[in-house]
Tab-separated table of C-alpha atoms in Angstrom:
chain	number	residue	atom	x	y	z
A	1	UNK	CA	36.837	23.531	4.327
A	2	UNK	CA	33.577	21.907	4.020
A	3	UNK	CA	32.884	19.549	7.283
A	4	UNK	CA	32.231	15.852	5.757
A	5	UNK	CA	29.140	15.717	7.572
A	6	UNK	CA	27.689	18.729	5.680
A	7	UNK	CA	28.583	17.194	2.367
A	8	UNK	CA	27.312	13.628	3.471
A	9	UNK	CA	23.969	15.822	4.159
A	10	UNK	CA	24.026	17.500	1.121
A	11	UNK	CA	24.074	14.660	-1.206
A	12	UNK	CA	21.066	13.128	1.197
A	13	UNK	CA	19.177	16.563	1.359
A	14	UNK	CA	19.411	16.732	-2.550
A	15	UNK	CA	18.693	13.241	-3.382
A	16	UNK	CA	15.182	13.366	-1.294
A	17	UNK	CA	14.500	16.571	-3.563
A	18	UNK	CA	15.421	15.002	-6.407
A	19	UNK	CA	13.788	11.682	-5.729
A	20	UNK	CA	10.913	13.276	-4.589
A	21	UNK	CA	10.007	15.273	-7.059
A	22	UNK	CA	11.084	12.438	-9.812
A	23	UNK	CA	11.962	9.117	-9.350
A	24	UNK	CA	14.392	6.859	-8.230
A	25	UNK	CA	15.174	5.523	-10.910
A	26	UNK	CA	15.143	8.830	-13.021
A	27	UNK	CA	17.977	10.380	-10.704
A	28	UNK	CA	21.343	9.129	-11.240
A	29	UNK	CA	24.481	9.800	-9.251
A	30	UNK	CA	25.324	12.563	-11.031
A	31	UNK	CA	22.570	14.542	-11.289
A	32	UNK	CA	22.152	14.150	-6.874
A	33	UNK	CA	26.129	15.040	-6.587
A	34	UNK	CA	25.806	18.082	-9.431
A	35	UNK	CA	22.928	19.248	-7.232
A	36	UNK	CA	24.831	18.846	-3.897
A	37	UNK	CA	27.754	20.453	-5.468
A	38	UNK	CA	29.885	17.479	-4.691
A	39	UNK	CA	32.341	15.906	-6.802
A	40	UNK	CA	31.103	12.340	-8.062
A	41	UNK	CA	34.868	11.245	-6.807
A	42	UNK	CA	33.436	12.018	-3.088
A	43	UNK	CA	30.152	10.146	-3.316
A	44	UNK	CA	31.154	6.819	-3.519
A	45	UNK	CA	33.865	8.046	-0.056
A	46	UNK	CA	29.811	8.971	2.121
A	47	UNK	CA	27.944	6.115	0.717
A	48	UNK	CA	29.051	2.908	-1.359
A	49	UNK	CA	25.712	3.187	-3.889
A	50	UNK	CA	22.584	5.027	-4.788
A	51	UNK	CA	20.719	2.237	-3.019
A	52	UNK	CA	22.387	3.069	0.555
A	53	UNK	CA	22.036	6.695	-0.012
A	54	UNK	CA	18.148	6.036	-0.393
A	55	UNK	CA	18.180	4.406	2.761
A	56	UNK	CA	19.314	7.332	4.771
A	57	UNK	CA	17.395	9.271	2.736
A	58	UNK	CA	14.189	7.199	4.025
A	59	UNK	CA	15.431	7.547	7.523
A	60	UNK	CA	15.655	11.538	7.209
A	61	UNK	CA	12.374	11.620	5.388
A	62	UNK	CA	10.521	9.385	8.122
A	63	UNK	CA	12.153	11.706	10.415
A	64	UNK	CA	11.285	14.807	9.216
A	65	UNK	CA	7.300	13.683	8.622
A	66	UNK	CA	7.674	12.257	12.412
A	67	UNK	CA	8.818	15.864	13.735
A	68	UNK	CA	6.914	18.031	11.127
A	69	UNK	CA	3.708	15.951	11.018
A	70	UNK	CA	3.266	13.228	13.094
A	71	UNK	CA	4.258	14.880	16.552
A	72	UNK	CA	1.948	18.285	15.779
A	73	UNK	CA	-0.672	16.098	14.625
A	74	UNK	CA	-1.011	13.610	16.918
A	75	UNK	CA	-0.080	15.532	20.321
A	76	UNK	CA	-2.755	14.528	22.806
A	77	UNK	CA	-4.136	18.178	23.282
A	78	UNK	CA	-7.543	17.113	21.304
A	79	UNK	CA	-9.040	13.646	21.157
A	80	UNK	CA	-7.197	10.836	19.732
A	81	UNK	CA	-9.943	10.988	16.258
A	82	UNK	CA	-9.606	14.333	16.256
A	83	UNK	CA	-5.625	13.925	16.169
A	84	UNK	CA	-6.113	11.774	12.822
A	85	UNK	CA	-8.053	14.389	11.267
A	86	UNK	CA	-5.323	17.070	12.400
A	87	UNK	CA	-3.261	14.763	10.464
A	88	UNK	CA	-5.023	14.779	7.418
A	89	UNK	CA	-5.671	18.650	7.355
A	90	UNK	CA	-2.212	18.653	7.621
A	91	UNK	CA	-0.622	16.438	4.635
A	92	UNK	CA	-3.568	18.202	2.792
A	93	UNK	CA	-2.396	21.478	3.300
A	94	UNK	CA	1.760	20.491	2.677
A	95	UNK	CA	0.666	18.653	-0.143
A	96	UNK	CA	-1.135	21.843	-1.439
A	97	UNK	CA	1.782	23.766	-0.991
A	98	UNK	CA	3.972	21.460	-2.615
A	99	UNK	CA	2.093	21.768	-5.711
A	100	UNK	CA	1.753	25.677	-5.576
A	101	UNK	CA	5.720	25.493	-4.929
A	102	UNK	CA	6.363	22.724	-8.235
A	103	UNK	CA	3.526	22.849	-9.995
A	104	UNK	CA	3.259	19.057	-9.050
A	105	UNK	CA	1.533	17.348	-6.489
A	106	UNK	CA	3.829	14.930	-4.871
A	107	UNK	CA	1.931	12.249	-3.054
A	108	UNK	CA	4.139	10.033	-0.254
A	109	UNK	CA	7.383	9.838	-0.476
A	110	UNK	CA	7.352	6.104	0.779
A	111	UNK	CA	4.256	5.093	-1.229
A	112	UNK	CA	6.092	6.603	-4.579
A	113	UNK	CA	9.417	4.496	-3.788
A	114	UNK	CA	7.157	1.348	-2.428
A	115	UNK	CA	5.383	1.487	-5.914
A	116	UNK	CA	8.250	1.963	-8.109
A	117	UNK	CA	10.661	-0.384	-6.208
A	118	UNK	CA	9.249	-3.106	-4.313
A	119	UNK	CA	9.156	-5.822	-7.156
A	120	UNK	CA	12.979	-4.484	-7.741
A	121	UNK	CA	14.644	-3.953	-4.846
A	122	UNK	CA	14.139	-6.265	-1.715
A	123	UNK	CA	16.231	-3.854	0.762
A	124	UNK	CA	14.077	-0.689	-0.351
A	125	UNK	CA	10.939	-2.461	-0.005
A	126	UNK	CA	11.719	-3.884	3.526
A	127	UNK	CA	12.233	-0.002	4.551
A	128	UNK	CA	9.308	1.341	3.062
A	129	UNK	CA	7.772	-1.469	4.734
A	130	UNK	CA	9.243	-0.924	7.899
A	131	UNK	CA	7.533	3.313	7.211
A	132	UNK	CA	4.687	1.758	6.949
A	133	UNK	CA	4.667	-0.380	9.986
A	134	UNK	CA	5.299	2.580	12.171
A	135	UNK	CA	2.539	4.695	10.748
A	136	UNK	CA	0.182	1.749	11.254
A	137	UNK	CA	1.450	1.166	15.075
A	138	UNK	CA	0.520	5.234	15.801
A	139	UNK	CA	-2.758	4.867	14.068
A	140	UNK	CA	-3.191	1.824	16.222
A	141	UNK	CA	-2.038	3.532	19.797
A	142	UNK	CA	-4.932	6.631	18.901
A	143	UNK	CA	-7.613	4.077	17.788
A	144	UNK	CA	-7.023	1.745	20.670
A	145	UNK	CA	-7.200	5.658	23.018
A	146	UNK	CA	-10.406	5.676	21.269
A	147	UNK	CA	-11.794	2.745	21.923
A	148	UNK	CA	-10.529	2.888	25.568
A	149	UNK	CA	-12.238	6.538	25.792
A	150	UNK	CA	-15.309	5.048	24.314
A	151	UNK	CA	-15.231	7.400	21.074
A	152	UNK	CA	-14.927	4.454	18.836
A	153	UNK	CA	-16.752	1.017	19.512
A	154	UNK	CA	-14.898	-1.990	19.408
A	155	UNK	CA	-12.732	-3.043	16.122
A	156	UNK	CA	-10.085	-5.357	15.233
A	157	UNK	CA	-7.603	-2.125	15.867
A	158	UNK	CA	-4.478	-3.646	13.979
A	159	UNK	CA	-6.492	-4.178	10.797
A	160	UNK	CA	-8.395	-1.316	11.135
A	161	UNK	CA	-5.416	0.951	11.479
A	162	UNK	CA	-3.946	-1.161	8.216
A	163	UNK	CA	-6.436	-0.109	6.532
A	164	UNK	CA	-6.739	3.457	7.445
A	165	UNK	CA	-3.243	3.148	6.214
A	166	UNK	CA	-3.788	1.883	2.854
A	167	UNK	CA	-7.025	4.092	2.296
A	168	UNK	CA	-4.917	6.943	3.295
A	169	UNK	CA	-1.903	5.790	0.608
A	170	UNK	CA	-4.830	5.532	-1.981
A	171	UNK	CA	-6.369	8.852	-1.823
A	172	UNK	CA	-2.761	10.545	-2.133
A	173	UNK	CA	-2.147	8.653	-4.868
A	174	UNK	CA	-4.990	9.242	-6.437
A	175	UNK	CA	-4.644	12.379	-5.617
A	176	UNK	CA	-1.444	12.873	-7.188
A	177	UNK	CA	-2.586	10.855	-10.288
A	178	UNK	CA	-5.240	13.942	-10.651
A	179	UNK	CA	-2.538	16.151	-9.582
A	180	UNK	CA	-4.954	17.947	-7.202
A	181	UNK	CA	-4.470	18.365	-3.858
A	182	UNK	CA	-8.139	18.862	-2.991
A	183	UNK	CA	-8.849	15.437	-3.625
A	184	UNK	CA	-7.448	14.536	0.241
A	185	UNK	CA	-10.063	17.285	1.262
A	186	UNK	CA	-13.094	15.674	-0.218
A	187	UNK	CA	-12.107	11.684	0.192
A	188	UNK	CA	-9.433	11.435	3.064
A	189	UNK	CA	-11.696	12.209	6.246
A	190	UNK	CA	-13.903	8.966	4.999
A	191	UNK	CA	-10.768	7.371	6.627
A	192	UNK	CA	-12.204	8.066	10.049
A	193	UNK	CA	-15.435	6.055	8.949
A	194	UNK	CA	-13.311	2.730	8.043
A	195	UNK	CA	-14.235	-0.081	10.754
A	196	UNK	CA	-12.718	-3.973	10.266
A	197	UNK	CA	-15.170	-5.741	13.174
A	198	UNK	CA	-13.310	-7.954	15.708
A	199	UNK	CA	-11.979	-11.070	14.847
A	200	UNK	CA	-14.810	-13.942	16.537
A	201	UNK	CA	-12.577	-15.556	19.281
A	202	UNK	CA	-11.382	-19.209	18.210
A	203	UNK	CA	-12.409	-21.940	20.533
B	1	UNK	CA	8.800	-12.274	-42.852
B	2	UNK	CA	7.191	-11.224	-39.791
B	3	UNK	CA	4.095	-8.924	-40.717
B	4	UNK	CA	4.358	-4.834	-38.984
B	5	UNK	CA	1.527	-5.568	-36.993
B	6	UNK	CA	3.692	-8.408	-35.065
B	7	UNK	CA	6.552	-6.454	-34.608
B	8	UNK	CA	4.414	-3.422	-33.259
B	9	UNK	CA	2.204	-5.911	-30.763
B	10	UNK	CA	5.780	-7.635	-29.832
B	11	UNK	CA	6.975	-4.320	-28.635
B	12	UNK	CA	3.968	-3.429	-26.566
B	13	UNK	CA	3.828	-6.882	-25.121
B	14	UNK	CA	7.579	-6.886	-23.939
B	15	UNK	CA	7.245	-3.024	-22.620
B	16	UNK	CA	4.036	-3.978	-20.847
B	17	UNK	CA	5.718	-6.961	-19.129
B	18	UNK	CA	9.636	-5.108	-18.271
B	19	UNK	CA	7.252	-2.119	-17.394
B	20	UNK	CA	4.854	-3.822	-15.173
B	21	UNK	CA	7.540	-5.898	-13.173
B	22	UNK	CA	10.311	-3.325	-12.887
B	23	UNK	CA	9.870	0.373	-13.626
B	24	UNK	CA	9.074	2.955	-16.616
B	25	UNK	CA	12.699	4.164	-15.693
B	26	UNK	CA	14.226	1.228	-15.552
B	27	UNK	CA	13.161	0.100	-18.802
B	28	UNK	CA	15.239	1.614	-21.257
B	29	UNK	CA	14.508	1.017	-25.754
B	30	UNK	CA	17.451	-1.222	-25.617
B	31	UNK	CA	15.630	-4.070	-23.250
B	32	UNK	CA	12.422	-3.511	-24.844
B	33	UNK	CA	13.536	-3.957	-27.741
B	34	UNK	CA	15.746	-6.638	-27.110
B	35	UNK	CA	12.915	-8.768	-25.310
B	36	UNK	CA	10.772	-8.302	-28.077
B	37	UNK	CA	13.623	-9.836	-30.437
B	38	UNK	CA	13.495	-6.604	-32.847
B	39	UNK	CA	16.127	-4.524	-33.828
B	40	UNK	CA	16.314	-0.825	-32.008
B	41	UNK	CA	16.646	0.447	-35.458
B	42	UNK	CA	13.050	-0.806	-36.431
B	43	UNK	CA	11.412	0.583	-32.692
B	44	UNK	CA	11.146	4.073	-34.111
B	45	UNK	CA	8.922	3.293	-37.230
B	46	UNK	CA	6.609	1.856	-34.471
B	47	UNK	CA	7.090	4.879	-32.058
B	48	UNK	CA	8.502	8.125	-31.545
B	49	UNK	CA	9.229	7.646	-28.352
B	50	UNK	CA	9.088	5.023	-25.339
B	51	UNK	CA	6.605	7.560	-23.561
B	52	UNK	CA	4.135	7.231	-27.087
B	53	UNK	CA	4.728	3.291	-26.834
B	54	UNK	CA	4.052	3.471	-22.914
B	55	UNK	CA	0.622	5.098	-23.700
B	56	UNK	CA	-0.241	1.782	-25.973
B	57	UNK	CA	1.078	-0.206	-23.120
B	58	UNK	CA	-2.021	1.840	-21.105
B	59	UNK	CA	-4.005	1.031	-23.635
B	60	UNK	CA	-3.566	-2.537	-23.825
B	61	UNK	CA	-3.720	-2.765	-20.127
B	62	UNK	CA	-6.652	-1.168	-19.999
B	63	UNK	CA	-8.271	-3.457	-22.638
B	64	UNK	CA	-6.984	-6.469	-20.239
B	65	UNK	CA	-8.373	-5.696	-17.420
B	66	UNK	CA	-11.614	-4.951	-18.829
B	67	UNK	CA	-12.006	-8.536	-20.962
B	68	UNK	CA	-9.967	-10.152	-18.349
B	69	UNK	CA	-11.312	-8.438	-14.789
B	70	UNK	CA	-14.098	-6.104	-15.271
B	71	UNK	CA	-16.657	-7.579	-17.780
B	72	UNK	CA	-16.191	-10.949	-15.595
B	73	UNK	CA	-16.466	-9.102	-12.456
B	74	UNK	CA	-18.898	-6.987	-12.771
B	75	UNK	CA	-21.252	-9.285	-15.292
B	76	UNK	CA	-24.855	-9.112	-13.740
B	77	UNK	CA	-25.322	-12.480	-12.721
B	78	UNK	CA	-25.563	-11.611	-9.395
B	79	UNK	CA	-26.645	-8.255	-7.281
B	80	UNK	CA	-24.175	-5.013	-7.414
B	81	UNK	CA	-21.974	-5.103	-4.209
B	82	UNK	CA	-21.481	-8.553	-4.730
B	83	UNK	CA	-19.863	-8.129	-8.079
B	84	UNK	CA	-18.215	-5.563	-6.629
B	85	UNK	CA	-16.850	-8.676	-4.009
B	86	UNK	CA	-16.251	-10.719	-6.915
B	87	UNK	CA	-13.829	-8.341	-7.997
B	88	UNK	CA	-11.400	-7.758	-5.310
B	89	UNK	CA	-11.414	-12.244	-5.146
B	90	UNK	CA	-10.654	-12.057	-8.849
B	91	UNK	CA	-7.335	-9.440	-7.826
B	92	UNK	CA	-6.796	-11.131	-5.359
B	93	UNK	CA	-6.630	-14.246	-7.254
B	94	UNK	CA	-3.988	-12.503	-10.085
B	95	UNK	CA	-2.048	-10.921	-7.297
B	96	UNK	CA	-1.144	-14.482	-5.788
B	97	UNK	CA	-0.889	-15.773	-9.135
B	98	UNK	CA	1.305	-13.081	-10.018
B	99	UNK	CA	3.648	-13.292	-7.141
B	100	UNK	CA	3.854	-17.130	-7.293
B	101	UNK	CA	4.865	-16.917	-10.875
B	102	UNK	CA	7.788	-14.251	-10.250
B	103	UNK	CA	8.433	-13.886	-6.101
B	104	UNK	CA	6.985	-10.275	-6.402
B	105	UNK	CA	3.503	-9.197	-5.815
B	106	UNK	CA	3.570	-6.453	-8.919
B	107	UNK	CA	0.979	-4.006	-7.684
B	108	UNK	CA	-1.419	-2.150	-9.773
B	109	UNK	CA	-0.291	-1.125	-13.503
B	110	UNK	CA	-1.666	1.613	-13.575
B	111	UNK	CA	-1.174	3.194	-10.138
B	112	UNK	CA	2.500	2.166	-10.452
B	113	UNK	CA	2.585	4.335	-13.094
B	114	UNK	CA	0.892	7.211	-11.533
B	115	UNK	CA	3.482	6.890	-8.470
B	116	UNK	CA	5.965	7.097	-10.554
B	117	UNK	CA	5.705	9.336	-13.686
B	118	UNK	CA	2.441	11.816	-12.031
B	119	UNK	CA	5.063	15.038	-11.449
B	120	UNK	CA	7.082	13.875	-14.401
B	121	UNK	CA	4.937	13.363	-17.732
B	122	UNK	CA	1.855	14.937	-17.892
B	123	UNK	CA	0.528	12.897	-20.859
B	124	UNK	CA	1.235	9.316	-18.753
B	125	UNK	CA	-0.561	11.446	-16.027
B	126	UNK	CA	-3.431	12.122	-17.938
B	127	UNK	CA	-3.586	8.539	-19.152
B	128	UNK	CA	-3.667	7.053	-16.091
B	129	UNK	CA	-6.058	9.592	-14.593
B	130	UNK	CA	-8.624	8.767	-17.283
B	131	UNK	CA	-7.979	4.918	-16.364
B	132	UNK	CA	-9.204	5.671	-13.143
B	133	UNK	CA	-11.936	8.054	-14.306
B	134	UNK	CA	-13.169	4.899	-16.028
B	135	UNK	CA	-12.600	2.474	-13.610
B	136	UNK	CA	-14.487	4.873	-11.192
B	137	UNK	CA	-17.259	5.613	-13.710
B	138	UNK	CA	-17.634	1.342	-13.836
B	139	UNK	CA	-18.014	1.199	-9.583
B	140	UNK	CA	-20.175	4.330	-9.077
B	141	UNK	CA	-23.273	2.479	-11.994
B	142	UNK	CA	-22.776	-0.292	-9.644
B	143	UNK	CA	-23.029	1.865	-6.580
B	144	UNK	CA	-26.512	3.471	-8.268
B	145	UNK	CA	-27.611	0.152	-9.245
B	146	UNK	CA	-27.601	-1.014	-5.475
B	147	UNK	CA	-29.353	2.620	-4.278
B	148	UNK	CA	-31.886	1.947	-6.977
B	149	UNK	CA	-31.794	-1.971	-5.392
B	150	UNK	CA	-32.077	-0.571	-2.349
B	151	UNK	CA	-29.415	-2.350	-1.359
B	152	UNK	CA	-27.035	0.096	-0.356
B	153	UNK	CA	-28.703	3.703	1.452
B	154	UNK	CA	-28.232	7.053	-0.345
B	155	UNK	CA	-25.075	8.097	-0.862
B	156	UNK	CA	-22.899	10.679	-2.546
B	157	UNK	CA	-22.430	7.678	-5.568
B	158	UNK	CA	-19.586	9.976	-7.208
B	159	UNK	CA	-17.402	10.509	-4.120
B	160	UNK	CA	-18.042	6.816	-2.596
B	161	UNK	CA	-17.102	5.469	-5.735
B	162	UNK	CA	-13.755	7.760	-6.150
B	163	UNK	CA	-13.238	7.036	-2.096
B	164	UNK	CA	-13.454	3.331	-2.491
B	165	UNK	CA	-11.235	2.920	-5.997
B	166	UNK	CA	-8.549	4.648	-3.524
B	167	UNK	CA	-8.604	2.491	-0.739
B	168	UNK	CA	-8.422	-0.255	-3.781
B	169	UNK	CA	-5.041	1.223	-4.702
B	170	UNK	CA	-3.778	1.948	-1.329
B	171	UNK	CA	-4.669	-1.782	-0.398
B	172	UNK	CA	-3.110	-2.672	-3.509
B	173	UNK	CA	0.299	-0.254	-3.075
B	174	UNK	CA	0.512	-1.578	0.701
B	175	UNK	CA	0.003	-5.365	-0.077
B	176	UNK	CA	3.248	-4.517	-2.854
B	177	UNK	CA	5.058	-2.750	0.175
B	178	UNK	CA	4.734	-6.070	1.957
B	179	UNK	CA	4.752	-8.383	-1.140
B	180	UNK	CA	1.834	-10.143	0.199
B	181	UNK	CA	-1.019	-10.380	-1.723
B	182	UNK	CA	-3.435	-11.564	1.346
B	183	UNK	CA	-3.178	-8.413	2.792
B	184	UNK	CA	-5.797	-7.553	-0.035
B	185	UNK	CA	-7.512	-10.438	1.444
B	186	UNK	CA	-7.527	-9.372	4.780
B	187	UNK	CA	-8.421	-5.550	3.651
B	188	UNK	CA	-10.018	-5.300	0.202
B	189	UNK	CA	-13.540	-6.530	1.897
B	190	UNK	CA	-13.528	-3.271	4.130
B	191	UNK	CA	-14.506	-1.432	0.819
B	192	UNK	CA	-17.036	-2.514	0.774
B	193	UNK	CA	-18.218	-0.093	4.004
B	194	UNK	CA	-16.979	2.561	2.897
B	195	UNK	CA	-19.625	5.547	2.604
B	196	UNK	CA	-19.361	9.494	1.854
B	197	UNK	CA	-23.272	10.711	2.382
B	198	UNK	CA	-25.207	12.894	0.150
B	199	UNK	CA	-24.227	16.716	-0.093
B	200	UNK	CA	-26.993	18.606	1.603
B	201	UNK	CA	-28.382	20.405	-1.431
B	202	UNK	CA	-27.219	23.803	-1.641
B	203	UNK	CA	-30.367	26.243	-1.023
């Protein structure tokens, strides 16, 4: 006898594969339960549609990059800019293996399902958006560390970490678009140079 | 009777428009065809396949934006960087248009397409790579015209100009994720700054 919970993370462990590597929209039911080895009678009993199982497969990928990426890089044994380039050495070098594994370079797995499905689906985009908002609030906490520790003079630190953010996005899927993970080595650390000044106080 | 040339134009309009809004996935013949008020039968004397139709789509997107965006843009009435200003306004401008036409902010056409198909169709890859190879090609003259201005201090043109089309998309891909186009207002300007110096020559 299978536990339910090991199925239920089967079909979300082989839908963030599939997904991955593909598309949402290019991976149906069938193919995630035929990978999971469930029967397509038993998906519909762990989650009521593709859409919900993309949810918790969000929440598993956010997890995983928060224990695999973001904790290792950003653990305060090294400055707080130097934890931001730890975390760029560091998609660099999965994203390198990932296409040494596939053949394919991946890019983000929230960027890829923010592109393909924000104009479509309003409850994917808000969690993609929510990814987002999380990476931007730890780029924030280091950059305000910097500015505290004097190794980075004053900016507007929400908007500057936004656009780290979004420069970051852009280079892996640019990146991707080239196919070559080496890209991220030459452009990302540029994303330590981005400044948005302070905002002039209003009156 | 409706001349060939119709029928084939009808079909890349309506792909170019399902594509755009929704997804190359989502868009199956059928709706294509079915926007473009032609019979399925008849799609296949036009193209082989929807990926050979999706590369005139990338075509004719490509010929858009450069009547449309780039020659009004970048047209030298007034110094380098400050076409370069002119055209993050002018997609800015669309974006808002864009999203108060439909509700959704749509993104980039051709990065869409990267995120989505890049590990999945090598020819759309390579299509939308060389889109950004020439979209690159267009900011780096403008980057060595404002060197040679001395506007703008030595800098590695090729790399500043790839680094700065990525933050373009990543502004672009996270303004989707929030389906706000004035985060490119708030962000696009940062561009702007963004430098990778010379290589030291090699010895």
């Amino acid at each position: 006898m299978v536990p339910a919970t090991d199925t239920r993370q089967r079909l979300i462990d082989s839908a963030r594969e599939l997904i991955y590597s593909r598309s949402y929209a290019d991976v149906g039911v069938a193919a995630i339960c035929e990978h999971a080895g469930v029967r397509k009678g038993s998906f519909y009993h762990f989650f009521p549609s593709k859409q919900e199982l993309t949810l918790a497969v969000l929440d598993a990928s956010f997890l995983e990059m928060k224990q695999q990426l973001l904790d290792r890089a950003f653990a305060p044994d090294r400055p707080p800019l130097a934890r931001l380039e730890r975390f760029l050495d560091m998609t660099w070098a999965f994203q390198k293996q990932m296409k040494e594994a596939t053949g394919h370079m991946p890019g983000c797995p929230f960027g890829n399902l923010g592109a393909e499905l924000s104009t479509r689906d309003e409850t994917i985009r808000r969690k993609v958006d929510a990814v987002f908002s999380s990476l931007r609030s730890g780029m924030r906490d280091l950059l305000a560390e910097a500015v505290q520790a004097g190794d980075l003079e004053p900016v507007d630190i929400d908007a500057t970490a936004a656009a780290m953010l979004a420069y970051f996005e852009g280079v892996l899927l640019t990146a991707k678009t080239r196919n070559d993970p080496d890209v991220l080595k030459q452009l990302a650390p540029a994303m330590l140079g981005i400044r948005i000044p302070p905002q002039a106080e209003s009156a």
